[in-house]
mmCIF file with all atom_site columns, C-alpha atoms in Angstrom:
data_model
loop_
_atom_site.group_PDB
_atom_site.id
_atom_site.type_symbol
_atom_site.label_atom_id
_atom_site.label_alt_id
_atom_site.label_comp_id
_atom_site.label_asym_id
_atom_site.label_entity_id
_atom_site.label_seq_id
_atom_site.pdbx_PDB_ins_code
_atom_site.Cartn_x
_atom_site.Cartn_y
_atom_site.Cartn_z
_atom_site.occupancy
_atom_site.B_iso_or_equiv
_atom_site.pdbx_formal_charge
_atom_site.auth_seq_id
_atom_site.auth_comp_id
_atom_site.auth_asym_id
_atom_site.auth_atom_id
_atom_site.pdbx_PDB_model_num
ATOM 1  C CA . MET U 1 1  ? -8.502  1.869   -10.860 1.00 0.00 ? 1  MET U CA 1
ATOM 2  C CA . LEU U 1 2  ? -5.405  3.285   -8.678  1.00 0.00 ? 2  LEU U CA 1
ATOM 3  C CA . THR U 1 3  ? -2.295  4.514   -10.889 1.00 0.00 ? 3  THR U CA 1
ATOM 4  C CA . HIS U 1 4  ? 1.242   5.222   -9.844  1.00 0.00 ? 4  HIS U CA 1
ATOM 5  C CA . PHE U 1 5  ? 1.297   2.704   -7.341  1.00 0.00 ? 5  PHE U CA 1
ATOM 6  C CA . GLN U 1 6  ? 4.875   3.367   -4.822  1.00 0.00 ? 6  GLN U CA 1
ATOM 7  C CA . TYR U 1 7  ? 6.044   1.604   -1.949  1.00 0.00 ? 7  TYR U CA 1
ATOM 8  C CA . LYS U 1 8  ? 8.999   1.346   0.223   1.00 0.00 ? 8  LYS U CA 1
ATOM 9  C CA . PRO U 1 9  ? 10.396  -0.350  3.134   1.00 0.00 ? 9  PRO U CA 1
ATOM 10 C CA . LEU U 1 10 ? 8.684   0.967   6.487   1.00 0.00 ? 10 LEU U CA 1
ATOM 11 C CA . TYR U 1 11 ? 12.224  0.488   8.525   1.00 0.00 ? 11 TYR U CA 1
ATOM 12 C CA . GLU U 1 12 ? 15.487  1.261   7.169   1.00 0.00 ? 12 GLU U CA 1
ATOM 13 C CA . HIS U 1 13 ? 16.476  -2.604  7.736   1.00 0.00 ? 13 HIS U CA 1
ATOM 14 C CA . ALA U 1 14 ? 14.786  -4.016  4.899   1.00 0.00 ? 14 ALA U CA 1
ATOM 15 C CA . ASP U 1 15 ? 14.185  -7.374  6.475   1.00 0.00 ? 15 ASP U CA 1
ATOM 16 C CA . ILE U 1 16 ? 12.165  -5.965  9.133   1.00 0.00 ? 16 ILE U CA 1
ATOM 17 C CA . PRO U 1 17 ? 8.427   -6.425  7.043   1.00 0.00 ? 17 PRO U CA 1
ATOM 18 C CA . GLY U 1 18 ? 6.014   -3.387  6.818   1.00 0.00 ? 18 GLY U CA 1
ATOM 19 C CA . TRP U 1 19 ? 6.075   -0.631  3.758   1.00 0.00 ? 19 TRP U CA 1
ATOM 20 C CA . ARG U 1 20 ? 4.685   2.409   3.143   1.00 0.00 ? 20 ARG U CA 1
ATOM 21 C CA . PHE U 1 21 ? 2.071   2.893   -0.219  1.00 0.00 ? 21 PHE U CA 1
ATOM 22 C CA . SER U 1 22 ? 0.963   5.633   -1.800  1.00 0.00 ? 22 SER U CA 1
ATOM 23 C CA . PHE U 1 23 ? -1.438  6.106   -5.286  1.00 0.00 ? 23 PHE U CA 1
ATOM 24 C CA . TYR U 1 24 ? -3.758  8.314   -6.676  1.00 0.00 ? 24 TYR U CA 1
ATOM 25 C CA . TYR U 1 25 ? -7.021  7.581   -7.125  1.00 0.00 ? 25 TYR U CA 1
ATOM 26 C CA . MET U 1 26 ? -9.964  9.641   -9.438  1.00 0.00 ? 26 MET U CA 1
ATOM 27 C CA . LYS U 1 27 ? -7.109  12.086  -9.046  1.00 0.00 ? 27 LYS U CA 1
ATOM 28 C CA . GLN U 1 28 ? -6.670  12.310  -5.418  1.00 0.00 ? 28 GLN U CA 1
ATOM 29 C CA . ARG U 1 29 ? -3.281  10.874  -3.484  1.00 0.00 ? 29 ARG U CA 1
ATOM 30 C CA . TYR U 1 30 ? -3.813  8.124   -0.650  1.00 0.00 ? 30 TYR U CA 1
ATOM 31 C CA . SER U 1 31 ? -0.907  6.735   1.450   1.00 0.00 ? 31 SER U CA 1
ATOM 32 C CA . GLY U 1 32 ? -0.708  4.389   3.917   1.00 0.00 ? 32 GLY U CA 1
ATOM 33 C CA . ILE U 1 33 ? 1.301   1.521   5.763   1.00 0.00 ? 33 ILE U CA 1
ATOM 34 C CA . TYR U 1 34 ? 0.674   -2.348  5.284   1.00 0.00 ? 34 TYR U CA 1
ATOM 35 C CA . HIS U 1 35 ? 1.658   -4.617  7.992   1.00 0.00 ? 35 HIS U CA 1
ATOM 36 C CA . PRO U 1 36 ? 3.121   -7.805  7.508   1.00 0.00 ? 36 PRO U CA 1
ATOM 37 C CA . GLU U 1 37 ? -0.108  -9.273  8.514   1.00 0.00 ? 37 GLU U CA 1
ATOM 38 C CA . GLY U 1 38 ? -2.238  -7.669  5.069   1.00 0.00 ? 38 GLY U CA 1
ATOM 39 C CA . ARG U 1 39 ? -3.478  -5.079  7.432   1.00 0.00 ? 39 ARG U CA 1
ATOM 40 C CA . ILE U 1 40 ? -3.456  -1.744  5.719   1.00 0.00 ? 40 ILE U CA 1
ATOM 41 C CA . GLU U 1 41 ? -3.264  1.294   8.409   1.00 0.00 ? 41 GLU U CA 1
ATOM 42 C CA . TRP U 1 42 ? -4.812  4.760   6.085   1.00 0.00 ? 42 TRP U CA 1
ATOM 43 C CA . THR U 1 43 ? -2.547  7.608   6.943   1.00 0.00 ? 43 THR U CA 1
ATOM 44 C CA . SER U 1 44 ? -4.096  10.226  4.169   1.00 0.00 ? 44 SER U CA 1
ATOM 45 C CA . GLY U 1 45 ? -7.716  9.087   4.852   1.00 0.00 ? 45 GLY U CA 1
ATOM 46 C CA . PHE U 1 46 ? -9.425  6.353   3.152   1.00 0.00 ? 46 PHE U CA 1
ATOM 47 C CA . PRO U 1 47 ? -11.246 6.499   -0.338  1.00 0.00 ? 47 PRO U CA 1
ATOM 48 C CA . ALA U 1 48 ? -14.743 5.741   -0.370  1.00 0.00 ? 48 ALA U CA 1
ATOM 49 C CA . ALA U 1 49 ? -14.524 2.481   -2.649  1.00 0.00 ? 49 ALA U CA 1
ATOM 50 C CA . LYS U 1 50 ? -11.919 1.686   0.089   1.00 0.00 ? 50 LYS U CA 1
ATOM 51 C CA . SER U 1 51 ? -12.830 -2.469  -0.072  1.00 0.00 ? 51 SER U CA 1
ATOM 52 C CA . ILE U 1 52 ? -11.904 -2.479  -3.584  1.00 0.00 ? 52 ILE U CA 1
ATOM 53 C CA . LEU U 1 53 ? -8.966  -0.516  -3.439  1.00 0.00 ? 53 LEU U CA 1
ATOM 54 C CA . GLU U 1 54 ? -7.715  -2.339  -0.388  1.00 0.00 ? 54 GLU U CA 1
ATOM 55 C CA . ALA U 1 55 ? -7.447  -5.872  -2.857  1.00 0.00 ? 55 ALA U CA 1
ATOM 56 C CA . GLN U 1 56 ? -5.906  -4.229  -5.205  1.00 0.00 ? 56 GLN U CA 1
ATOM 57 C CA . ILE U 1 57 ? -3.346  -2.867  -2.884  1.00 0.00 ? 57 ILE U CA 1
ATOM 58 C CA . HIS U 1 58 ? -2.812  -6.877  -1.337  1.00 0.00 ? 58 HIS U CA 1
ATOM 59 C CA . ASP U 1 59 ? -2.584  -7.784  -4.879  1.00 0.00 ? 59 ASP U CA 1
ATOM 60 C CA . LEU U 1 60 ? -0.171  -5.547  -5.637  1.00 0.00 ? 60 LEU U CA 1
ATOM 61 C CA . MET U 1 61 ? 1.679   -5.975  -2.811  1.00 0.00 ? 61 MET U CA 1
ATOM 62 C CA . LEU U 1 62 ? 2.089   -10.191 -2.967  1.00 0.00 ? 62 LEU U CA 1
ATOM 63 C CA . PHE U 1 63 ? 3.518   -9.405  -6.710  1.00 0.00 ? 63 PHE U CA 1
ATOM 64 C CA . HIS U 1 64 ? 5.618   -6.867  -5.713  1.00 0.00 ? 64 HIS U CA 1
ATOM 65 C CA . VAL U 1 65 ? 7.597   -7.821  -2.211  1.00 0.00 ? 65 VAL U CA 1
ATOM 66 C CA . TYR U 1 66 ? 6.460   -11.455 -1.531  1.00 0.00 ? 66 TYR U CA 1
ATOM 67 C CA . ASP U 1 67 ? 7.178   -13.477 -5.073  1.00 0.00 ? 67 ASP U CA 1
ATOM 68 C CA . LYS U 1 68 ? 10.156  -12.278 -5.620  1.00 0.00 ? 68 LYS U CA 1
#
């Protein structure tokens, strides 16, 4: 399970979609960019459980960003 999930807009102008995110998984920090079409660009390497974590990130982004 990922913990300490954080996100912020990629651009200063908040109307342009794109977000930076970070979280901890198994005591290691990971970060990336979540693109508007749902593509995830990993900026700190990607975890071994990449597909499971990407599904969780999609769910969190849907909840926090798109379901405002």
